[in-house]
PDB file of C-alpha atoms and ligand atoms in Angstrom:
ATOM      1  CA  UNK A  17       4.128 -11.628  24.611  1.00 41.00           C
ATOM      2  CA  UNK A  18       5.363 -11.942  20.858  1.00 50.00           C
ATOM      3  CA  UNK A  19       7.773 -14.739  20.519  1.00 46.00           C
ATOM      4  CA  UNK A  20      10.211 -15.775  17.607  1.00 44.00           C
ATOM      5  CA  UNK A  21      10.148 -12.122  15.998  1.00 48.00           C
ATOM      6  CA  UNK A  22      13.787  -9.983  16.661  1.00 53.00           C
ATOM      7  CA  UNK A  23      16.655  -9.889  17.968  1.00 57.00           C
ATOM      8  CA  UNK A  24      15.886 -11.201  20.979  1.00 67.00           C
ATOM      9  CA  UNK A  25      15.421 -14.500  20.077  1.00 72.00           C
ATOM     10  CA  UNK A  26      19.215 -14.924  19.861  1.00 72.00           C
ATOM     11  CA  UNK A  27      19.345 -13.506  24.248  1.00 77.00           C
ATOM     12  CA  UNK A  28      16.947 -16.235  24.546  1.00 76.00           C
ATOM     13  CA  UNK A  29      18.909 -18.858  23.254  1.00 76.00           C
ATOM     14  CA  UNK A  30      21.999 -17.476  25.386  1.00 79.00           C
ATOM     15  CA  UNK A  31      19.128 -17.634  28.416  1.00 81.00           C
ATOM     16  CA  UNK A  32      19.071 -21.345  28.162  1.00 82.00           C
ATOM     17  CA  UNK A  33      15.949 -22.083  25.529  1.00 78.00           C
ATOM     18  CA  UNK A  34      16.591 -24.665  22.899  1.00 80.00           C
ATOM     19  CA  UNK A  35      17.105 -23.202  19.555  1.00 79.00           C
ATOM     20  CA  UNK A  36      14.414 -25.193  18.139  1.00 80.00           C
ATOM     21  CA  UNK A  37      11.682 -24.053  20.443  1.00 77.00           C
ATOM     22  CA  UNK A  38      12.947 -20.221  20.154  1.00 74.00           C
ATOM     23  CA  UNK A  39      12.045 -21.225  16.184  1.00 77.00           C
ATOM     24  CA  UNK A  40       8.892 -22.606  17.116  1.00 78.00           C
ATOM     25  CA  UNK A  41       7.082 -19.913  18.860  1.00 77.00           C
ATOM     26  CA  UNK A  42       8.108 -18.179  15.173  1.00 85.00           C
ATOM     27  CA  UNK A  43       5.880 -20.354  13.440  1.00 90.00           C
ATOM     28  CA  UNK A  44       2.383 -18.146  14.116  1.00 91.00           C
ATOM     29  CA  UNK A  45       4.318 -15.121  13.143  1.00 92.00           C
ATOM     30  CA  UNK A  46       5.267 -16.553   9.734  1.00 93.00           C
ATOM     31  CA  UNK A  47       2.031 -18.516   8.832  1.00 94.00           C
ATOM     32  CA  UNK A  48       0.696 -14.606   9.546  1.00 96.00           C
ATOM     33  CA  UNK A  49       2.769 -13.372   6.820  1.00 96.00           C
ATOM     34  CA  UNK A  50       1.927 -16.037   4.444  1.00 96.00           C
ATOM     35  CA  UNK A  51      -1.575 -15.204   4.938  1.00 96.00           C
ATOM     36  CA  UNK A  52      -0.850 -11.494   3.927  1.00 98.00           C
ATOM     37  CA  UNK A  53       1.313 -13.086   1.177  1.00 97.00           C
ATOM     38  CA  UNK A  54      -1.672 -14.994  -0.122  1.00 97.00           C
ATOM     39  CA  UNK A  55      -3.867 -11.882   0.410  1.00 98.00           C
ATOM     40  CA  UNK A  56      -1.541  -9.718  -1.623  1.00 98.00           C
ATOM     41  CA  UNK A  57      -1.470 -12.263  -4.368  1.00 97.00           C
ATOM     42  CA  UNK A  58      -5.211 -12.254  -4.627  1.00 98.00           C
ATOM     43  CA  UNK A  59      -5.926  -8.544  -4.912  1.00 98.00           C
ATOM     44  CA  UNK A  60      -3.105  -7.960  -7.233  1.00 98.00           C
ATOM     45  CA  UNK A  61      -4.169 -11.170  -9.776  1.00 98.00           C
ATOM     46  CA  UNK A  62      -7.580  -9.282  -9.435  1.00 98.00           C
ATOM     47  CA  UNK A  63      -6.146  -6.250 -11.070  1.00 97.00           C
ATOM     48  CA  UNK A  64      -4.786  -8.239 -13.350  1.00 97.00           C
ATOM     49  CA  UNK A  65      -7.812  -9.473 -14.867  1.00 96.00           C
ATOM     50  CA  UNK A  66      -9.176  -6.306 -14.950  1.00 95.00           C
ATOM     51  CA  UNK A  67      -6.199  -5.219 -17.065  1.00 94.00           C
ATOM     52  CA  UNK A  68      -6.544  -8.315 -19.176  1.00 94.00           C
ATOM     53  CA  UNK A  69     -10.179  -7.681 -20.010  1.00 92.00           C
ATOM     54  CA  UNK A  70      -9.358  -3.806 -20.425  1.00 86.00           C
ATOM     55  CA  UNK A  71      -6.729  -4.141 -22.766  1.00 88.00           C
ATOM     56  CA  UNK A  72      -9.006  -6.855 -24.976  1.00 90.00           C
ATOM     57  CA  UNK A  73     -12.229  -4.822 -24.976  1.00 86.00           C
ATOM     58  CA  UNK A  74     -11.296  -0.954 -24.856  1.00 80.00           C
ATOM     59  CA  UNK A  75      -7.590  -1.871 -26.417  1.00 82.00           C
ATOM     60  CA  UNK A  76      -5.859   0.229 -23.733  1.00 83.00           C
ATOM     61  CA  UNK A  77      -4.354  -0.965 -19.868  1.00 89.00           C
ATOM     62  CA  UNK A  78      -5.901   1.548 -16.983  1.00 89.00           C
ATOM     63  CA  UNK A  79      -2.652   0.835 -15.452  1.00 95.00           C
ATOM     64  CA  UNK A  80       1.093   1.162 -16.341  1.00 95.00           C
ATOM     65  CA  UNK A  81       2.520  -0.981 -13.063  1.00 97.00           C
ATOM     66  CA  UNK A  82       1.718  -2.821 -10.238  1.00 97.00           C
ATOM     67  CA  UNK A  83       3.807  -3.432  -7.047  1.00 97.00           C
ATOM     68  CA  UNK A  84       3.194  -5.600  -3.798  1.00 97.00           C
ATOM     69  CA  UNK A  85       5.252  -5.176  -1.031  1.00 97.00           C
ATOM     70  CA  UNK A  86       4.916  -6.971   2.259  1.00 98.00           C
ATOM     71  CA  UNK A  87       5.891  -4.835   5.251  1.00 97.00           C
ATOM     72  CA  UNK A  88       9.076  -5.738   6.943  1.00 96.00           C
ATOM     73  CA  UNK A  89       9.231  -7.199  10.744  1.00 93.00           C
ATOM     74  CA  UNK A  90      11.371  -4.605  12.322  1.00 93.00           C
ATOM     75  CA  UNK A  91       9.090  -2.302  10.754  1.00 96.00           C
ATOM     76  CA  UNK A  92       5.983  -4.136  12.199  1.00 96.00           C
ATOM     77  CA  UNK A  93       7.662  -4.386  15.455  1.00 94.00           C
ATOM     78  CA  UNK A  94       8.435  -0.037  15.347  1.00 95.00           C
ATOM     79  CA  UNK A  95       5.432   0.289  14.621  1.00 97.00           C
ATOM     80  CA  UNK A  96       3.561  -1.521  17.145  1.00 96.00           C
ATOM     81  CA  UNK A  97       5.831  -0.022  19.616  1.00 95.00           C
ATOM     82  CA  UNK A  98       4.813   3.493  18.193  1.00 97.00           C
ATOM     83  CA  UNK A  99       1.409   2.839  18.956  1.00 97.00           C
ATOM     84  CA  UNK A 100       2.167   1.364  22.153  1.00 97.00           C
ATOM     85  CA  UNK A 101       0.302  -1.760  21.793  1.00 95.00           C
ATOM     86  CA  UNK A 102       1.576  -5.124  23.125  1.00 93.00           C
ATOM     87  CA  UNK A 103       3.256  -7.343  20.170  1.00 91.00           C
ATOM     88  CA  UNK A 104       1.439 -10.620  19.355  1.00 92.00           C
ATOM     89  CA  UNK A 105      -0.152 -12.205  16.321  1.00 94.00           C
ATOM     90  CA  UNK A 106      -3.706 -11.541  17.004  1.00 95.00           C
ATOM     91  CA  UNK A 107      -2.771  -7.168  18.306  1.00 96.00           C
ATOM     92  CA  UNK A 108      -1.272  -6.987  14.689  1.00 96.00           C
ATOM     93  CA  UNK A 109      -3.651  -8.441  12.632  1.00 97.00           C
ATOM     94  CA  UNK A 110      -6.419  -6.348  14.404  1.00 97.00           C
ATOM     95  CA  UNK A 111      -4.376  -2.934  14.718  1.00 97.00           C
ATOM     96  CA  UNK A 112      -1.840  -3.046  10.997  1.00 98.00           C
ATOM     97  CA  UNK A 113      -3.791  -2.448   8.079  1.00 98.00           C
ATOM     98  CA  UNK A 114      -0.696  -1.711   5.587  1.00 97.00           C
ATOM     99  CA  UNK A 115       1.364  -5.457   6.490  1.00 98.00           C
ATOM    100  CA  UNK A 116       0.231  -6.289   2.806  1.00 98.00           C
ATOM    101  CA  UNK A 117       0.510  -3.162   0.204  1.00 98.00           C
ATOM    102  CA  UNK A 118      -0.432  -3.194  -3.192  1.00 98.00           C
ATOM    103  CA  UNK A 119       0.822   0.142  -5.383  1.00 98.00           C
ATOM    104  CA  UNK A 120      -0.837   0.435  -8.651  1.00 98.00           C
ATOM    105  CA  UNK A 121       0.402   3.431 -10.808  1.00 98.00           C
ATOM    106  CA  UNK A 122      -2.208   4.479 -13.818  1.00 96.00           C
ATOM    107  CA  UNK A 123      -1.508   6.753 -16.569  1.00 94.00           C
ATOM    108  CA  UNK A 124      -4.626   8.600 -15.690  1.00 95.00           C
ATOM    109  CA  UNK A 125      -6.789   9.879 -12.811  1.00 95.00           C
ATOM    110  CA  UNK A 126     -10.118   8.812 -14.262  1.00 93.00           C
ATOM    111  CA  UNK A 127      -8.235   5.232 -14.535  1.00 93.00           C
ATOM    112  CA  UNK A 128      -7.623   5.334 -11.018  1.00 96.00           C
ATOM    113  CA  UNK A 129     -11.176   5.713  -9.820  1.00 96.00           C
ATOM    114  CA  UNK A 130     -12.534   3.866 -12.610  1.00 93.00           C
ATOM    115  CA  UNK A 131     -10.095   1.048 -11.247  1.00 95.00           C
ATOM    116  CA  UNK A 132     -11.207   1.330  -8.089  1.00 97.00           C
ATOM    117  CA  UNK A 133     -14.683   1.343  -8.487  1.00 96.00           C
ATOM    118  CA  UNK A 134     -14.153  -2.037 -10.292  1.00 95.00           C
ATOM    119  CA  UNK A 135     -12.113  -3.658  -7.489  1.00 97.00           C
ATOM    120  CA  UNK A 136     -14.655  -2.152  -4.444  1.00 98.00           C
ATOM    121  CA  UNK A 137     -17.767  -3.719  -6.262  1.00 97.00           C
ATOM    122  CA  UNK A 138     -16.645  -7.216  -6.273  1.00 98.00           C
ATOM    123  CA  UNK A 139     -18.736  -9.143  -4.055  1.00 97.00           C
ATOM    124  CA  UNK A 140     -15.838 -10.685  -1.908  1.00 97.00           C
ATOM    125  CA  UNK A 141     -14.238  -7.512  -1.269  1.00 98.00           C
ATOM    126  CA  UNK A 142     -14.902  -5.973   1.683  1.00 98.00           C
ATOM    127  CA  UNK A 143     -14.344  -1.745   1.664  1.00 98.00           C
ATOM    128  CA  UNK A 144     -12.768  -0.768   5.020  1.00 98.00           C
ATOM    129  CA  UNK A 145     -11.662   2.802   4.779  1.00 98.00           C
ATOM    130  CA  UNK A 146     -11.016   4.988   2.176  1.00 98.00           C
ATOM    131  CA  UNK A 147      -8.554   7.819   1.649  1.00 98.00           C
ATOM    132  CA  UNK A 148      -9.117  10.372  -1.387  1.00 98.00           C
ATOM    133  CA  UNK A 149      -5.394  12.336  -0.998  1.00 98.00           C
ATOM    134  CA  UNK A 150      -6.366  13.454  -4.750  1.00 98.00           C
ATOM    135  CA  UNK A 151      -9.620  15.231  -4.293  1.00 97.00           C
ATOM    136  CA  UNK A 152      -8.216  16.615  -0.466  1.00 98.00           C
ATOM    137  CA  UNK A 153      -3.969  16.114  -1.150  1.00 98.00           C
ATOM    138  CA  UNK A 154      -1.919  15.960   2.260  1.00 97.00           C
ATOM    139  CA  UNK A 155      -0.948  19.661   3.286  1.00 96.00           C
ATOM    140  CA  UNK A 156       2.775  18.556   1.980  1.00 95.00           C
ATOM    141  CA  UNK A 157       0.923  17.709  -1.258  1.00 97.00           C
ATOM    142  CA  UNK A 158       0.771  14.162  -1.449  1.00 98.00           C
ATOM    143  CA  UNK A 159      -1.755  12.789  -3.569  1.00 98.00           C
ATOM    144  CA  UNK A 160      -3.128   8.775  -3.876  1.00 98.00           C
ATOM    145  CA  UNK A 161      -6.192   6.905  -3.649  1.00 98.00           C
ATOM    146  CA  UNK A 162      -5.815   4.611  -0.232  1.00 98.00           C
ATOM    147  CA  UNK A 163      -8.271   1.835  -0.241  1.00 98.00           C
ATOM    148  CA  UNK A 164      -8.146  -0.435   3.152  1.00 98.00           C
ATOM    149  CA  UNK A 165      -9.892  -3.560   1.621  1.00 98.00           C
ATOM    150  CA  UNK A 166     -10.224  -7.345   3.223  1.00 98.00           C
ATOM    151  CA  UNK A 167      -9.774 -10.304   0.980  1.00 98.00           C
ATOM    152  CA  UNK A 168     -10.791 -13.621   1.477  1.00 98.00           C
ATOM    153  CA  UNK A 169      -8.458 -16.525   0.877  1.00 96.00           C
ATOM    154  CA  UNK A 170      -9.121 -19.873   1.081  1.00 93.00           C
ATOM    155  CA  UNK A 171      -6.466 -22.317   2.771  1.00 90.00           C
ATOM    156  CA  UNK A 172      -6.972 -26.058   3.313  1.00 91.00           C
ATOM    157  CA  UNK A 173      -9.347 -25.604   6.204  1.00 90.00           C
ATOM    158  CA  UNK A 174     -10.801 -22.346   6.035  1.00 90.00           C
ATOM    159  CA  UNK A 175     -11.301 -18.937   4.702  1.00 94.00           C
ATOM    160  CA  UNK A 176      -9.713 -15.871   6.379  1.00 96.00           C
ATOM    161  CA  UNK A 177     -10.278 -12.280   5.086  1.00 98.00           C
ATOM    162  CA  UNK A 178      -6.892 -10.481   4.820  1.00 98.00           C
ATOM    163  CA  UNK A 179      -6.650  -6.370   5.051  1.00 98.00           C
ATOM    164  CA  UNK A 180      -4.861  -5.151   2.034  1.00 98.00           C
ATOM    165  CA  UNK A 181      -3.812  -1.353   1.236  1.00 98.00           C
ATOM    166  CA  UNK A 182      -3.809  -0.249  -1.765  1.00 98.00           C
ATOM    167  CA  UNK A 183      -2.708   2.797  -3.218  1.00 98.00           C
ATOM    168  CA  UNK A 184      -3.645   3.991  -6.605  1.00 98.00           C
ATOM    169  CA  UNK A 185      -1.649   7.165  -7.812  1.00 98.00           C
ATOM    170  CA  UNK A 186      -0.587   8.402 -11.845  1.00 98.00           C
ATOM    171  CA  UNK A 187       2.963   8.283 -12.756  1.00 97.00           C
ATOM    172  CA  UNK A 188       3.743  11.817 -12.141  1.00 97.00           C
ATOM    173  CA  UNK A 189       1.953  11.436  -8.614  1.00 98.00           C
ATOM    174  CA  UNK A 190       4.788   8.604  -8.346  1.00 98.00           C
ATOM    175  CA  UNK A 191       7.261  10.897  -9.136  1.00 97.00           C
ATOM    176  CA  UNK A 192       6.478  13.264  -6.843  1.00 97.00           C
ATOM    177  CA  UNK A 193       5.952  10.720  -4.041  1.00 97.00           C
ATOM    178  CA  UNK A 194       9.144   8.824  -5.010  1.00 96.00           C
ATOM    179  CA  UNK A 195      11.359  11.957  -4.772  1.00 94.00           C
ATOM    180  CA  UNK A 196       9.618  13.351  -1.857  1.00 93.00           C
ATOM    181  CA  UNK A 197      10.080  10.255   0.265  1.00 93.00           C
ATOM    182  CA  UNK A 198      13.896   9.800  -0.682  1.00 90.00           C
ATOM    183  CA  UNK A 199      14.043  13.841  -0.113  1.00 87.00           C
ATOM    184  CA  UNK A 200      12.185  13.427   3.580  1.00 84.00           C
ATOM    185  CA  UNK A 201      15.751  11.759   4.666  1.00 77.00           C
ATOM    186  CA  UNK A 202      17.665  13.917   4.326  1.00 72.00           C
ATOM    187  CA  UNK A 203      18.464  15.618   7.586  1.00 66.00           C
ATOM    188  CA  UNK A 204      21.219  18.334   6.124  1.00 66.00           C
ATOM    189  CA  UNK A 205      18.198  20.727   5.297  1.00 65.00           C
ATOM    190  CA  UNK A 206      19.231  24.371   5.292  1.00 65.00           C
ATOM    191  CA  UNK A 207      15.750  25.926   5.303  1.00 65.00           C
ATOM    192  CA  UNK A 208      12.637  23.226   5.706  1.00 77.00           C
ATOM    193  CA  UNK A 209       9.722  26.009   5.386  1.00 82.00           C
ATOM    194  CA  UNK A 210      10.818  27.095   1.959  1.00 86.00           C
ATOM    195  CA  UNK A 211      11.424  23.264   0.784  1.00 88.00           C
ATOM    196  CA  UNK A 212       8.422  22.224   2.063  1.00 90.00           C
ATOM    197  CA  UNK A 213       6.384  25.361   0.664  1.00 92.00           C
ATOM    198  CA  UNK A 214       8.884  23.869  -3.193  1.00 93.00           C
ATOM    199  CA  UNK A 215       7.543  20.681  -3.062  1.00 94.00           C
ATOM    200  CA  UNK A 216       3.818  21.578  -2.432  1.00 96.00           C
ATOM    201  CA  UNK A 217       3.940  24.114  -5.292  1.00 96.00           C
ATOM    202  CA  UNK A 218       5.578  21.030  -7.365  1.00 97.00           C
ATOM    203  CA  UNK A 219       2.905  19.125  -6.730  1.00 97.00           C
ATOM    204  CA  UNK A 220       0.323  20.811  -8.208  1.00 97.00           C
ATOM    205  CA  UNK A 221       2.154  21.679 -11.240  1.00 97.00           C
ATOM    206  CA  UNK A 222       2.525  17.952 -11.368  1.00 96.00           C
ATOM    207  CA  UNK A 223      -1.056  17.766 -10.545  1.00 96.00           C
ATOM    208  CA  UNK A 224      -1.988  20.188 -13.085  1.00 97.00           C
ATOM    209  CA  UNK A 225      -0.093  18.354 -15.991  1.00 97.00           C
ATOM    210  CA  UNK A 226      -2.286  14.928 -14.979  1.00 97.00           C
ATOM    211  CA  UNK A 227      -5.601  16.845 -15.190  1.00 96.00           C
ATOM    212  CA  UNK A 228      -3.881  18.534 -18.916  1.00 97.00           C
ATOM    213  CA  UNK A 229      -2.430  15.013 -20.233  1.00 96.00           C
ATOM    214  CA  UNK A 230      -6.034  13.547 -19.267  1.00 95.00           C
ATOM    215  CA  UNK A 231      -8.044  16.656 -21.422  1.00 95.00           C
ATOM    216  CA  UNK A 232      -5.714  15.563 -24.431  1.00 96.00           C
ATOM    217  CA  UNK A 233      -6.968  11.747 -23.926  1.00 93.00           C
ATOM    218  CA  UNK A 234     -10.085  12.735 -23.849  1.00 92.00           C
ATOM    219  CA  UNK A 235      -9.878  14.954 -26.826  1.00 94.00           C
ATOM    220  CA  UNK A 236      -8.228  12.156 -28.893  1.00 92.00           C
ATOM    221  CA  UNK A 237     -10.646   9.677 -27.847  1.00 87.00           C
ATOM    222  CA  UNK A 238     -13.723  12.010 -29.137  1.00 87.00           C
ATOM    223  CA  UNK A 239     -11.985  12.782 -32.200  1.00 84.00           C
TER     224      UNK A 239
HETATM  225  P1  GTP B  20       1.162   5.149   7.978  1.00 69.35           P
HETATM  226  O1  GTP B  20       1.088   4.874   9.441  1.00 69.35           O
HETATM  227  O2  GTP B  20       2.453   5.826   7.540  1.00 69.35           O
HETATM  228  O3  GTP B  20       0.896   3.930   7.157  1.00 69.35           O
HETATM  229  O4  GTP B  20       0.078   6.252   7.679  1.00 69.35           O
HETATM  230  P2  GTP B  20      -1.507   6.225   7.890  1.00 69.35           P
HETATM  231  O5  GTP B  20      -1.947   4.969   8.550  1.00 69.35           O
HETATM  232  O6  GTP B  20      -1.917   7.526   8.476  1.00 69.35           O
HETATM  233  O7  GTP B  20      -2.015   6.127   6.403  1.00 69.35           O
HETATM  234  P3  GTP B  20      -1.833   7.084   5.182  1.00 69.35           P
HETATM  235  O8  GTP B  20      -2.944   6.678   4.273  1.00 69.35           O
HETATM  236  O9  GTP B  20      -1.746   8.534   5.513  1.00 69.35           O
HETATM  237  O10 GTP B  20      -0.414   6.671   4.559  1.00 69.35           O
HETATM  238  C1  GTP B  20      -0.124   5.375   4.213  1.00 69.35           C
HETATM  239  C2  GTP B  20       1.010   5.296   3.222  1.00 69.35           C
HETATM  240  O11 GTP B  20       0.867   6.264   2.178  1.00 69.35           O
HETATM  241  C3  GTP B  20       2.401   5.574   3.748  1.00 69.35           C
HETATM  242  O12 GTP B  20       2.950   4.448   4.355  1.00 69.35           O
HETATM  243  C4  GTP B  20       3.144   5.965   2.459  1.00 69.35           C
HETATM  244  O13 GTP B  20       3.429   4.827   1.665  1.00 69.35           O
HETATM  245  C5  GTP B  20       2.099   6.773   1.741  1.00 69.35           C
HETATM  246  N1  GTP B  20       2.177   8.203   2.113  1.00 69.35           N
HETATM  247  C6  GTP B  20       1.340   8.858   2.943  1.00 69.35           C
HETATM  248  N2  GTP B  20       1.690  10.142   3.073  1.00 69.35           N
HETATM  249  C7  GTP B  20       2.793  10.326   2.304  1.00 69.35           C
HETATM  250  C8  GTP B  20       3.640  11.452   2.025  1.00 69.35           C
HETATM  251  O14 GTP B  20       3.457  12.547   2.518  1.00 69.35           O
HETATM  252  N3  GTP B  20       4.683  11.243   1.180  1.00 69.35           N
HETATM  253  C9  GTP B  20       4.935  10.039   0.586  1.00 69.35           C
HETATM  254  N4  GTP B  20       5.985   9.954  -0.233  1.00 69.35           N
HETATM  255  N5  GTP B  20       4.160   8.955   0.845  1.00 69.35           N
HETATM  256  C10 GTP B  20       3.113   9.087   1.682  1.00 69.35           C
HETATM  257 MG1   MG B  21       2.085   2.639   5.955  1.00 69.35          MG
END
C-alpha cells in the first residue's frame, strides 16, 4: 500500500485520518525523491567536470546543454499502474529506472560516445543497461544514447546507489525528438502511415547532416 502520494490522500482525510498523519506516511515518498534529487545532482556535476577539463585542455565543450528532470508523481503513479505492480517505495525504486533523467545534448556524435565512455569508466559508476538508438534508431527513427547508470551518494548515515538515465543525443537529434514528441499529441491526424513514413525519412536526413557537420570537424581539426 503506497501512502501520502495522490489524490487520495484528501478521501482519507474526509475518512476520518488526521491531516498530519495522511502527511506523514508522505515522508518515505519524498525522502525517495530527494535521493533521486541528490543522484541527479551527482551525475550531472560529473559532466560538468568533464566539460571543465575539456574546454581547458582540448579548448572545445563535448557538450552544448545539459538538463535534469525528475519524473513527476502522477507520472510515477501511471506508470506503476501500467505495469501493474503494487505502489510503494521499495516496488519503485526496484522497477523505475527513469525517476531521475539527465539529457545531455552534444554538438557531435563522436562527443557523445566519447562522453560516455568517460562517465561509464568511473569507478563509482555502476553500468546497468545500455541503449544505442544511434547505431540501431527506433523504427519511428528516434535516435539517443540511453545509459541506465547507479550513483552512489553519501547522506549522513550511509551510502545508497541511485539509478540515473541518461540520454545523450546531438542537437539536430533534439530537434527531431523535440518536434516528434510535441507532434505524437496530436490526435487530429489525417493519414498516420504517411506521417510516420515523413518523420522517419526526416530523421535520417537529420542523421545524415550530423555524420556531414562531424566530417567538416574533422577536416578542420586535421588541417
Ligand atoms: P519508457 O517507459 O518510455 O521510459 O521507455 P523504455 O523504458 O522502453 O525506455 P526507452 O529507452 O525506449 O525510452 C526512454 C525515454 O527515451 C523516453 O521516456 C523518451 O524520453 C525517450 N524516447 C524513447 N523513444 C522515443 C521516441 O520515439 N520519441 C521521442 N521523442 N522520445 C523517445
Ligand atoms: Mg521514460
Amino acid at each position: 500500500m503506497f501512502d501520502g502520494l495522490s489524490g487520495d490522500a484528501f478521501t482519507r482525510i474526509l475518512d476520518g485520518e488526521r491531516p498530519e498523519e495522511v502527511l506523514e506516511s508522505a515522508i518515505p515518498f519524498i525522502e525517495l525523491m530527494s535521493r533521486y534529487r541528490c543522484a541527479m545532482m551527482e551525475v550531472e556535476t560529473k559532466l560538468r567536470v568533464l566539460d571543465e577539463e575539456f574546454s581547458i585542455t582540448y579548448n572545445r565543450n563535448p557538450f552544448e546543454t545539459i538538463k535534469s528532470r525528475l519524473k513527476k508523481p502522477m507520472s510515477i503513479v501511471d506508470k506503476m499502474r501500467k505495469k501493474k505492480i503494487p505502489l510503494s517505495v521499495e516496488n519503485i525504486e526496484k522497477n523505475l529506472n527513469d525517476i531521475a533523467g539527465v539529457r545531455v545534448i552534444c554538438s557531435f556524435p563522436d562527443d557523445i560516445y566519447a562522453l560516455a565512455a568517460m562517465l561509464v569508466q568511473q569507478d563509482d559508476i555502476r553500468l546497468i543497461a545500455k541503449k544505442d538508438y544511434i547505431a540501431n534508431p527506433k523504427p519511428n527513427g528516434y535516435r539517443s544514447l540511453h545509459l541506465i547508470v547507479e550513483v552512489p551518494i553519501f547522506l549522513s548515515n550511509c551510502k545508497r546507489y541511485m539509478r540515473v538515465e541518461v540520454q545523450f543525443r546531438t542537437i539536430a537529434m533534439d530537434f527531431w525528438a523535440s518536434l516528434e514528441h510535441k507532434l505524437k499529441y496530436k490526435k487530429d491526424i489525417d493519414n498516420p502511415d504517411d506521417i510516420a513514413k515523413e518523420l522517419e525519412e526526416c530523421a535520417r536526413i537529420i542523421s545524415s547532416m550530423d555524420v556531414r557537420m562531424q566530417e567538416i570537424r574533422n577536416r578542420i581539426e586535421q588541417s
